[in-house]
XYZ file of C-alpha atoms in Angstrom:
576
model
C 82.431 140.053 67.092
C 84.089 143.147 69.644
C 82.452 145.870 71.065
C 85.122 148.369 72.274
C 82.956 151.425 74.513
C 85.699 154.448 75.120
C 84.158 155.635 78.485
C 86.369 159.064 78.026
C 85.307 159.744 74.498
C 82.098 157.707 74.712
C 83.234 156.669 71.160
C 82.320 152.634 69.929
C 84.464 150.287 68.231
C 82.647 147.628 66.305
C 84.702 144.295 65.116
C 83.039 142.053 62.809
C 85.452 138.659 62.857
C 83.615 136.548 60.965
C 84.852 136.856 57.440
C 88.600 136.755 58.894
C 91.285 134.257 58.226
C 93.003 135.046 61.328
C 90.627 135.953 63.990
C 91.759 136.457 67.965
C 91.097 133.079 69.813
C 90.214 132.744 73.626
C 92.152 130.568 76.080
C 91.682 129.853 79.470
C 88.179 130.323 79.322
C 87.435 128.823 82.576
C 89.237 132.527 84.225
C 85.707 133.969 82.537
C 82.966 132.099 84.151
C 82.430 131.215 87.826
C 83.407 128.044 89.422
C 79.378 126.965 89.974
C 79.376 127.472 85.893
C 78.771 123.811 84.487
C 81.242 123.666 81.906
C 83.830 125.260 84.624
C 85.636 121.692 85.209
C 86.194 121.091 81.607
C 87.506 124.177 80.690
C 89.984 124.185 83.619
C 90.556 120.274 82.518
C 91.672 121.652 78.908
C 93.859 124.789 80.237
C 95.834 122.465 82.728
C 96.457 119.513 79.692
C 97.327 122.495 77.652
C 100.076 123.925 80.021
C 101.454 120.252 80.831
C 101.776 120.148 76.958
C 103.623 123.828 77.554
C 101.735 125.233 74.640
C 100.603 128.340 76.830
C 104.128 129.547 77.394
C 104.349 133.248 75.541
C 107.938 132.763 74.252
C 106.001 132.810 70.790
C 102.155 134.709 69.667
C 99.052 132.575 69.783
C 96.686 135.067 70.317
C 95.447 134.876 66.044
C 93.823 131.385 64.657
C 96.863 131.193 62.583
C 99.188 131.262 65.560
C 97.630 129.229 67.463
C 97.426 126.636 64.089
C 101.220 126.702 63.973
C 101.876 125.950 66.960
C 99.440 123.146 67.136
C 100.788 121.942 64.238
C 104.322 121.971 65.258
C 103.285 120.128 68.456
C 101.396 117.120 65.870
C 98.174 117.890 68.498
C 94.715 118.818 67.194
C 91.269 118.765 69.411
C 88.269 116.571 69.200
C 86.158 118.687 71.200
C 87.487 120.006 74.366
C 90.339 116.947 74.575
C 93.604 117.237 73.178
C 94.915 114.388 70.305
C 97.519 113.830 68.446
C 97.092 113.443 64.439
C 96.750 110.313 63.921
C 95.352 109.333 59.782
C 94.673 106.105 60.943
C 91.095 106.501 62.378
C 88.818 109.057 61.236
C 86.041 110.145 63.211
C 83.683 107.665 61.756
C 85.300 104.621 63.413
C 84.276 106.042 66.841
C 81.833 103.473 66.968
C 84.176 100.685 66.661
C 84.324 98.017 69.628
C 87.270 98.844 71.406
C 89.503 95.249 71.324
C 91.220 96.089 75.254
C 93.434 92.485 74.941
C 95.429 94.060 72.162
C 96.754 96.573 75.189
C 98.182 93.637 76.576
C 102.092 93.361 76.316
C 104.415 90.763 76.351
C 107.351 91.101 78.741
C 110.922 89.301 79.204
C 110.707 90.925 82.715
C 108.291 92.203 85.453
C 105.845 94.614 85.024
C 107.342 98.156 87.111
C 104.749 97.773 89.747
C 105.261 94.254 90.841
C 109.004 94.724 90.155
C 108.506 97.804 92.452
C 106.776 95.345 95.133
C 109.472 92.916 95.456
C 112.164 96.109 95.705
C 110.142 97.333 98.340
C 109.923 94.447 100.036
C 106.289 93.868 100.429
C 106.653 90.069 99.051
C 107.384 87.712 102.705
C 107.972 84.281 102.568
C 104.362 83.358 102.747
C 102.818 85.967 100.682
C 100.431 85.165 97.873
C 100.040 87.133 94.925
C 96.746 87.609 92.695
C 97.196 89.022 89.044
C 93.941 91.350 87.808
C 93.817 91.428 84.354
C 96.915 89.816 84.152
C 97.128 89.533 80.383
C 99.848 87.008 78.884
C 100.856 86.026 82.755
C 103.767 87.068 82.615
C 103.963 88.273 86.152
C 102.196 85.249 87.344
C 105.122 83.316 85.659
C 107.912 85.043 87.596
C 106.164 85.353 90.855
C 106.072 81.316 90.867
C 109.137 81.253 89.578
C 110.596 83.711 92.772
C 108.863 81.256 95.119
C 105.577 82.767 96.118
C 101.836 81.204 95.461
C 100.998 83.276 92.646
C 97.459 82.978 90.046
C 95.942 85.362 87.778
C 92.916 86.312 85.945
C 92.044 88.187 82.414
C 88.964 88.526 81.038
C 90.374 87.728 77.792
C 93.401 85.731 77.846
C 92.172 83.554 81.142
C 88.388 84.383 81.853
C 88.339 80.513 83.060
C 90.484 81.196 85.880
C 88.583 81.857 89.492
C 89.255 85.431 91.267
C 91.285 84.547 94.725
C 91.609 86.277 97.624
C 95.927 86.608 97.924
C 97.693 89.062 99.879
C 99.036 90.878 97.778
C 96.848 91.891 94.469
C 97.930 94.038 91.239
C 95.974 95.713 89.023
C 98.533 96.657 86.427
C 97.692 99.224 83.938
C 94.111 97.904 83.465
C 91.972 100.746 84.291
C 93.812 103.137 82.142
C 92.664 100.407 78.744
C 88.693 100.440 80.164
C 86.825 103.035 77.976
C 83.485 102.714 80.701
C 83.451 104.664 83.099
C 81.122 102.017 85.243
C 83.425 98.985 84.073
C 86.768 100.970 84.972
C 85.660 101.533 88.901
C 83.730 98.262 89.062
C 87.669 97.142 88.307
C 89.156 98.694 90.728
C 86.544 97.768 93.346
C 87.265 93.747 92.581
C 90.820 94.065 93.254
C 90.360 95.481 96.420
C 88.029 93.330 97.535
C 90.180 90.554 96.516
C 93.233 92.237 98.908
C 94.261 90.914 101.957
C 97.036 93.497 102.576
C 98.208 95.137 99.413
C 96.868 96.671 96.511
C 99.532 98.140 93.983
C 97.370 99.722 91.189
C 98.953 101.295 88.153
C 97.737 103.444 85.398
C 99.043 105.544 82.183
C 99.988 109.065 83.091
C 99.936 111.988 80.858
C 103.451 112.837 79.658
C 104.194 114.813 76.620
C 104.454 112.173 74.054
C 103.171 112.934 70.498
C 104.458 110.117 68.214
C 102.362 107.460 69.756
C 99.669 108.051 66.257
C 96.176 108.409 68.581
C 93.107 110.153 68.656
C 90.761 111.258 71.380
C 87.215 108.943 72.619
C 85.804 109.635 75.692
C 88.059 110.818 78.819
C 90.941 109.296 76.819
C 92.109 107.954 73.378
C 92.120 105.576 71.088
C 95.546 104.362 69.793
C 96.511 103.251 66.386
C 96.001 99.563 67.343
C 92.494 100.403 67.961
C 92.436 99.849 71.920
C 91.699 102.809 74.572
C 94.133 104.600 77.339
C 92.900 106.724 79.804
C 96.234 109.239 80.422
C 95.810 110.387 84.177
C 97.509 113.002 85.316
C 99.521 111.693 88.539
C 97.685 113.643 91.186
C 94.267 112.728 89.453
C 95.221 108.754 89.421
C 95.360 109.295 93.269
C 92.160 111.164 93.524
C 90.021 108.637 91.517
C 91.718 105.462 93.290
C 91.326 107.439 97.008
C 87.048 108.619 96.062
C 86.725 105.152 94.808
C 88.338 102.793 97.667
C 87.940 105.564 100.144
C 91.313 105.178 101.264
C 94.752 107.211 101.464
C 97.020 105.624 98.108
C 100.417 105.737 98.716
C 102.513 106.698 95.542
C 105.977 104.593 94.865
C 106.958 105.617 91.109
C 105.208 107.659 88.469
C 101.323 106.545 87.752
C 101.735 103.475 90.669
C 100.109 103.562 93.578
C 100.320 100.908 96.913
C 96.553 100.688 98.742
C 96.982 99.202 102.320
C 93.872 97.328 103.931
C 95.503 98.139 107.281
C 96.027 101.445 108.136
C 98.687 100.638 111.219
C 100.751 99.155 107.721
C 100.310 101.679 106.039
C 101.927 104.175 108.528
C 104.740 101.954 109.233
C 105.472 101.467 105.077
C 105.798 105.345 105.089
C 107.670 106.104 108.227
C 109.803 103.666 106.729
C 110.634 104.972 103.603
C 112.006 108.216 105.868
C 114.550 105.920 107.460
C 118.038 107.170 107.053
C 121.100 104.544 106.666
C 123.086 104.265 109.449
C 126.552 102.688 110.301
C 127.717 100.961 113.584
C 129.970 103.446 115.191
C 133.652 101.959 115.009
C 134.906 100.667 118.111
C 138.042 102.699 118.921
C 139.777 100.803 121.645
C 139.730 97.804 123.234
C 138.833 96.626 127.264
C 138.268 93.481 128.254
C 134.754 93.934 129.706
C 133.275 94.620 125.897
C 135.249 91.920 124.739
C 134.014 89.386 127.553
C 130.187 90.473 126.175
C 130.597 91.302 122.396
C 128.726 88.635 121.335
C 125.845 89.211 123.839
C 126.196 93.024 123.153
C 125.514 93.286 119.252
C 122.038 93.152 118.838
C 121.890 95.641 121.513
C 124.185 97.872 119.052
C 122.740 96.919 116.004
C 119.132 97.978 117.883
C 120.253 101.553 118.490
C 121.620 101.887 115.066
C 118.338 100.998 113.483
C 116.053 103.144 116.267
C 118.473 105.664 117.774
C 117.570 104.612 120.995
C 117.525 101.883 123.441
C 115.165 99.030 123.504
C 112.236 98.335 125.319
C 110.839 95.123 127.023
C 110.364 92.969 124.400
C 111.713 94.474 121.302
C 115.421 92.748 120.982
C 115.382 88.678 121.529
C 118.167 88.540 124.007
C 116.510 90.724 126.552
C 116.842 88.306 129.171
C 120.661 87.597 128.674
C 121.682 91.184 128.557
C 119.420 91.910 131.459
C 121.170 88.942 133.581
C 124.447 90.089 132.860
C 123.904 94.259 132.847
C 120.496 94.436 134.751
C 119.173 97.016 132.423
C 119.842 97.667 129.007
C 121.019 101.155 129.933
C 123.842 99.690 131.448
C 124.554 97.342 129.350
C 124.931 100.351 126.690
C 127.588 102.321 129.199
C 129.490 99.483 128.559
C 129.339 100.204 124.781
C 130.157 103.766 125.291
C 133.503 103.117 126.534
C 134.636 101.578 123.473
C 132.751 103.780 121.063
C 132.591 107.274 120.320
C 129.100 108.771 121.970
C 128.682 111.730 119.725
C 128.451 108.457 117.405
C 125.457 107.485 118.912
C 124.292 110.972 119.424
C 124.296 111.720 115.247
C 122.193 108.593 115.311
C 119.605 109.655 117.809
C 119.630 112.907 115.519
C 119.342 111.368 112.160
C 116.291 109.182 113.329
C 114.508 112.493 115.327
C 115.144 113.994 111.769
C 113.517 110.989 109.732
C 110.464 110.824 111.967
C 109.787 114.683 111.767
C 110.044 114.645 107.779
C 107.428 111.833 108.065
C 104.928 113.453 110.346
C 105.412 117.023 108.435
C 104.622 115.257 105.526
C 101.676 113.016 106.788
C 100.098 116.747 106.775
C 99.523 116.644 102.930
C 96.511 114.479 103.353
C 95.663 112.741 106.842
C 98.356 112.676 109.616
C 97.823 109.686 111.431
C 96.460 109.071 114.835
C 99.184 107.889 117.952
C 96.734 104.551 117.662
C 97.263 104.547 113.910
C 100.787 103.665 114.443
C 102.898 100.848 114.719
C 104.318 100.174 117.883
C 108.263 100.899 117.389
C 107.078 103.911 115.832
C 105.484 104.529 118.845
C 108.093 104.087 121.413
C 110.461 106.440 118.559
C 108.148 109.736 118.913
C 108.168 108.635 122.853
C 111.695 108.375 123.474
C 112.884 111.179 120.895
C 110.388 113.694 121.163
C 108.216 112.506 125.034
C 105.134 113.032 122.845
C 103.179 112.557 119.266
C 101.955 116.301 120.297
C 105.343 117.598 120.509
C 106.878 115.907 117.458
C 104.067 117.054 115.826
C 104.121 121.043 116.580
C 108.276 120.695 115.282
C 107.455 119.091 112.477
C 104.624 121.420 111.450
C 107.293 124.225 111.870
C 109.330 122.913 109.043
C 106.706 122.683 106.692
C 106.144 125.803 107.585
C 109.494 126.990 106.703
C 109.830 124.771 103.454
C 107.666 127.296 101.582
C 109.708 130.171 102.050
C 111.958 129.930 99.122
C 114.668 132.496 100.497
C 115.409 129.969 103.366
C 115.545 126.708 100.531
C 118.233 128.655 98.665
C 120.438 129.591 101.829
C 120.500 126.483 102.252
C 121.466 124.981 99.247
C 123.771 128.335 99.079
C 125.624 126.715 101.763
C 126.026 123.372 101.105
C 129.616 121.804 101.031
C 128.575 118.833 98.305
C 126.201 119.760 95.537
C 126.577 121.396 92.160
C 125.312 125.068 92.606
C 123.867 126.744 89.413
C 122.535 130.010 88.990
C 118.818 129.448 90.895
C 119.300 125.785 91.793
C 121.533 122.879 93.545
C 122.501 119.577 91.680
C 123.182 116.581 93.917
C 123.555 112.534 93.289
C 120.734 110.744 95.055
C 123.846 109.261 97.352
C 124.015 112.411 99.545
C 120.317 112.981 99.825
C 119.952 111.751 103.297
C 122.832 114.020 104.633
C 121.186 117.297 103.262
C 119.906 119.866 105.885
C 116.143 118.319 106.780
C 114.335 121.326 105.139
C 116.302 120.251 102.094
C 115.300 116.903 102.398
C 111.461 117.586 103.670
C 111.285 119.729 100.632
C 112.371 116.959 98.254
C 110.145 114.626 100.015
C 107.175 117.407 99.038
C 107.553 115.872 95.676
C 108.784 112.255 96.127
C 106.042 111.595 98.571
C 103.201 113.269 96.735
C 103.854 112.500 93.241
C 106.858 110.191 93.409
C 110.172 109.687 92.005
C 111.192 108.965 88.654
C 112.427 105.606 88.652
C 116.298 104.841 88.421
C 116.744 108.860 88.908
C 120.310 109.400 90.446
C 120.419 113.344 89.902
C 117.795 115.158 92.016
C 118.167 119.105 91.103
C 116.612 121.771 93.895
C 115.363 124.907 92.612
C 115.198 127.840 94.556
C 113.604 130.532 91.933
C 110.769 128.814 91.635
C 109.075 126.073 93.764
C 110.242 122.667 91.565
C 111.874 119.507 92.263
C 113.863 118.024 89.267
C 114.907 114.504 88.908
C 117.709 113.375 85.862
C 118.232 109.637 84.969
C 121.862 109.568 83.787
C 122.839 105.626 82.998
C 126.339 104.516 83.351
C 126.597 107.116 86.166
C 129.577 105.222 87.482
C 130.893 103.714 84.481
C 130.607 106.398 82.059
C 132.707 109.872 82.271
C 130.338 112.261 80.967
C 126.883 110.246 80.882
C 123.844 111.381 78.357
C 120.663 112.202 80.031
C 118.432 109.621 79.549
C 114.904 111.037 81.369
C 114.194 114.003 83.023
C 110.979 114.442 85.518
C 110.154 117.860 87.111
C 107.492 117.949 89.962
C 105.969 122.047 90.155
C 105.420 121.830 94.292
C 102.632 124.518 93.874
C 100.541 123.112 92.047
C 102.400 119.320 91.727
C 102.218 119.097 87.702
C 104.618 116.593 86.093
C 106.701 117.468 83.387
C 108.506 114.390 81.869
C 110.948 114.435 79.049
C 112.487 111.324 76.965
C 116.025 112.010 75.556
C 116.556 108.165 74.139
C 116.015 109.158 70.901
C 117.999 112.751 70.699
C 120.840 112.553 69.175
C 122.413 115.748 70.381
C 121.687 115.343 74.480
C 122.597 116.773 77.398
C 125.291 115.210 79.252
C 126.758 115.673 82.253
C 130.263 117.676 83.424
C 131.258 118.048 87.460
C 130.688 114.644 88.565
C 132.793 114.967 91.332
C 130.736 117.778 92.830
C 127.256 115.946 93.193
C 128.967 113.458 95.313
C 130.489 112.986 99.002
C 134.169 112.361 99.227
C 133.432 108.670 100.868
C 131.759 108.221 97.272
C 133.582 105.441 96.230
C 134.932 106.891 92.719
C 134.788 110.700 94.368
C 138.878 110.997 93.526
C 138.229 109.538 90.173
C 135.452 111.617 89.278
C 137.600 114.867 90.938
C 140.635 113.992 89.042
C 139.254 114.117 85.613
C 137.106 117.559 86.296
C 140.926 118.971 87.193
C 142.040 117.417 84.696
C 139.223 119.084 81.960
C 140.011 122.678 83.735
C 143.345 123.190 83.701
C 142.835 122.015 79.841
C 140.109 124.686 79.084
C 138.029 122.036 77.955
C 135.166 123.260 80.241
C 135.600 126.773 80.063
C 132.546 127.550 77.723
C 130.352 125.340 79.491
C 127.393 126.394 77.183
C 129.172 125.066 74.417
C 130.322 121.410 76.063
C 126.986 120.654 77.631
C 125.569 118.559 74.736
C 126.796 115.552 73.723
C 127.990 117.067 70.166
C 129.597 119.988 71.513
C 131.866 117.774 73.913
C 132.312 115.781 71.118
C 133.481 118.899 68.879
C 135.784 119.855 71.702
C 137.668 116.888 72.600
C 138.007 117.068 68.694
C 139.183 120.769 68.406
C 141.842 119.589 71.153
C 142.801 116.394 69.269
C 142.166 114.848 72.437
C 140.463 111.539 73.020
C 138.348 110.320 75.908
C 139.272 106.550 77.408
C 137.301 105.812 80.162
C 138.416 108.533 82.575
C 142.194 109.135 80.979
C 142.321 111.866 78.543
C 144.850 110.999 75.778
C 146.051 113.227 73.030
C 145.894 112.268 69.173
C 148.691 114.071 68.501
């Protein structure tokens, strides 16, 4: 029912809906009500599942029943009480009684799970590191851990409930809380694998992505699939919420819905300074005295030292300290020795790139708990000391960019301006490659989404958007091999609010692939002149002068056909 009161014509309006097919609906109903109300969290739960599912966007009505039906229906989603399902004729609501069977979530893998895999990449695994499985399921992970050379066991309360819980270094806890439909059980989970860690947790859980075809329907916080077991969908930010209030820790994200949990905090810091850490090169030695010759030998680690740190060493950091020191005295003169062979604005980018590094990790740190000068490991340390003279003054620059990242106008001058990059209408296109020789406020605003929420994995496209706060990563395979790749995967990170949006292009036919190789890449890429030649190549043919036409997979296709031309690995060839 509506009551409409006219306050200039005191006239009322009285709506009686309830004999209406096609009633007005409310959404957002959390906007009515106060945040104290007590169904406030579940309404705002619903609204923020419905928006990652995009079906609040206005490009069509869905203000009527019917509307709002349609476009339900054209989504395959219907609601079992304030959760969102997809139709699924398999279970009807009766069943909701049924034991859940969590083993059948289990899978069986030719390869590593993503998290451990993830582990080894990262290089957490040492030579003596030992490895504990939690709910391990078929063991496959256990299998190619001992296989790789490290002491590896597992446990699973179905497929091994024999096998004892150890302590190990390093323990996983793949995908298992997201298949727990108790609340109680799913934390008490997560709190045995941490007590079980030595140094490493890496915990991993479903995230919600917009996949309908999957047949489920909704129990609990989560859903019960067509194989009748449960997953819990977190959103990314929540999965770091619940595993942070439960361990009371800081959970450090390395790939969509995976997490690493570090029982020493001084670790911790020193995994995510390190992930900041630009590549560097050697500077080239461009002539040729005796002296450097004499000492080469002796005067490498020194070199390789400053390439790593941007600065010189301290007692005890380099294991021929005494050597160089009993030749040069000091290690600053055993560098002027370097100097005269090398180029010192060499050096000097490399002192820059590392002052740059360490400032996009402390603006970062900011997001949730920048670390204390004690908290950090002791090269890190001596860094901020040499670089900056203090943690205080490293940290008041660093705030100052993050400061400036949020002003939008400044992002797009400066992708406006740079030299490599693909620039669209509101945003830049880049390879991954170049990433680390972007301005820093490029790079610290990237690392607002790679370090919050993460990367998608195997993304070599990262797209910058300047019209609106967002971070886009694009998995194109065959990048090198392939002229004109199809998109594969798409992830884009909102950095207001830091909602995922993830789209799966495997099984469309028609999808977007991608044109201008050569401008996402640096010209010391090594197929830059290969990827350049065939864009000049496609111009000065017309082939890419209605781009809007060639940017789908068909539509190249169509083209290269309307031009009886044929594409052979980067040669076009005509039919005629």
């Amino acid at each position: 029912m509506s009551i409409v009161v006219n306050l200039d014509t005191k006239k009322v309006s009285y709506w009686d809906y309830r004999n209406k097919k096609n009633p007005p609906i409310l959404h957002r109903k959390e906007t009515f009500i106060t945040t104290n109300h007590p169904q406030y969290d579940t309404f705002a739960h619903l609204t923020k599942i419905e928006e990652e599912l995009e079906l609040l966007t206005l490009n069509l009505p869905i203000g009527t029943q019917q509307e709002w039906e349609k476009r339900l229906n054209r989504k395959r989603i219907i609601f079992e009480g304030h959760y969102l399902a997809c139709r699924c004729p398999v279970f009807p609501k009766e069943t909701f009684s049924l034991e859940i069977e969590r083993h059948k979530a289990a899978i069986t893998r030719n390869t590593l799970s993503r998290p451990v895999r993830l582990g080894l990449e990262l290089l957490l695994f040492e030579e003596e590191t030992t490895f504990f499985d939690y709910g391990c399921g078929y063991g496959g992970d256990v299998e190619r851990i001992t296989a790789a050379g490290y002491k590896s066991q597992g446990w699973d309360p179905y497929y091994y409930p024999n096998n004892n819980k150890k302590i190990a270094d390093i323990v996983n806890l793949g995908y298992v809380i997201n298949v727990i439909e108790d609340v109680n059980e799913r934390r008490e989970a997560l709190v045995n694998a941490w007590e079980l860690t030595n140094k490493v947790l890496i915990v991993s859980a479903q995230v919600l992505i917009d996949d309908r075809d999957r047949g489920v329907i909704a129990y609990g916080d989560g859903i019960i699939t067509s194989r009748n077991t449960f997953q819990k969908y977190y959103e990314q930010e929540e999965l770091k919420f619940y595993i942070d209030q439960v361990l009371e820790v800081d959970s450090i994200p390395i790939g969509l819905g995976i997490y690493l949990v570090f029982r020493d905090e001084i670790e911790a810091q020193k995994f995510r300074a390190s992930r900041f850490h630009s590549h560097a090169k050697t500077p080239r030695l461009i002539t040729k005295i005796r002296r450097f010759e004499d000492y080469e030998h002796l005067l490498q680690p020194l070199m390789k030292f400053y390439t790593q740190r941007g600065r010189l060493p301290v007692k005890g950091e380099i294991q021929n300290e005494g050597q160089i020191k009993e030749e040069f005295r000091s290690f600053r003169q055993a560098f002027k020795v370097i100097l005269q062979v090398t180029e010192e604005n060499d050096w000097e980018m490399i002192t820059e790139k590392r002052r740059q590094d360490l400032l996009l990790y402390l603006a970062l740190s900011q997001f949730d708990r920048r670390p204390k000068m004690r908290e950090l490991s002791p090269e890190v340390k001596q860094d901020i000391k040499s670089l900056f003279g203090s943690y205080n003054s490293a940290c008041i620059i660093a705030d100052a960019m993050l400061y400036q990242v949020g002003n939008l106008e400044i992002i797009a001058q400066l992708c406006q301006k740079q030299t490599i990059g693909r620039k669209l209408k509101n945003s830049l296109l880049v390879h991954i490659s170049t990433l680390e020789t972007l301005e820093p406020l490029l790079r610290l605003y990237e690392g607002c989404a790679s370090r919050t929420v993460g990367r998608l994995e195997e993304a070599n496209v990262i797209q910058f958007s300047w019209r609106t706060p967002k971070i886009i990563y694009s998995f194109y395979p065959d990048f090198d091999k392939n002229p004109h790749p199809c998109l594969h995967s798409r992830m884009q990170i909102q950095l207001n609010n830091l909602r995922v949006n993830y789209c799966d292009y495997t099984e469309d036919e028609n999808p977007p692939i991608l044109h201008y190789k050569d401008s996402l890449v640096s010209p010391q890429y090594p197929l830059y002149k290969t990827f350049q030649q065939l864009t000049q190549k496609e111009q000065e043919m017309g082939l890419l002068d209605d781009y809007q036409k060639v940017n789908r997979l068909q539509g190249w296709l169509n083209c290269l056909k309307e031009h009886n031309l044929t594409l052979k690995g980067y040669q076009l060839q005509s039919d005629l």
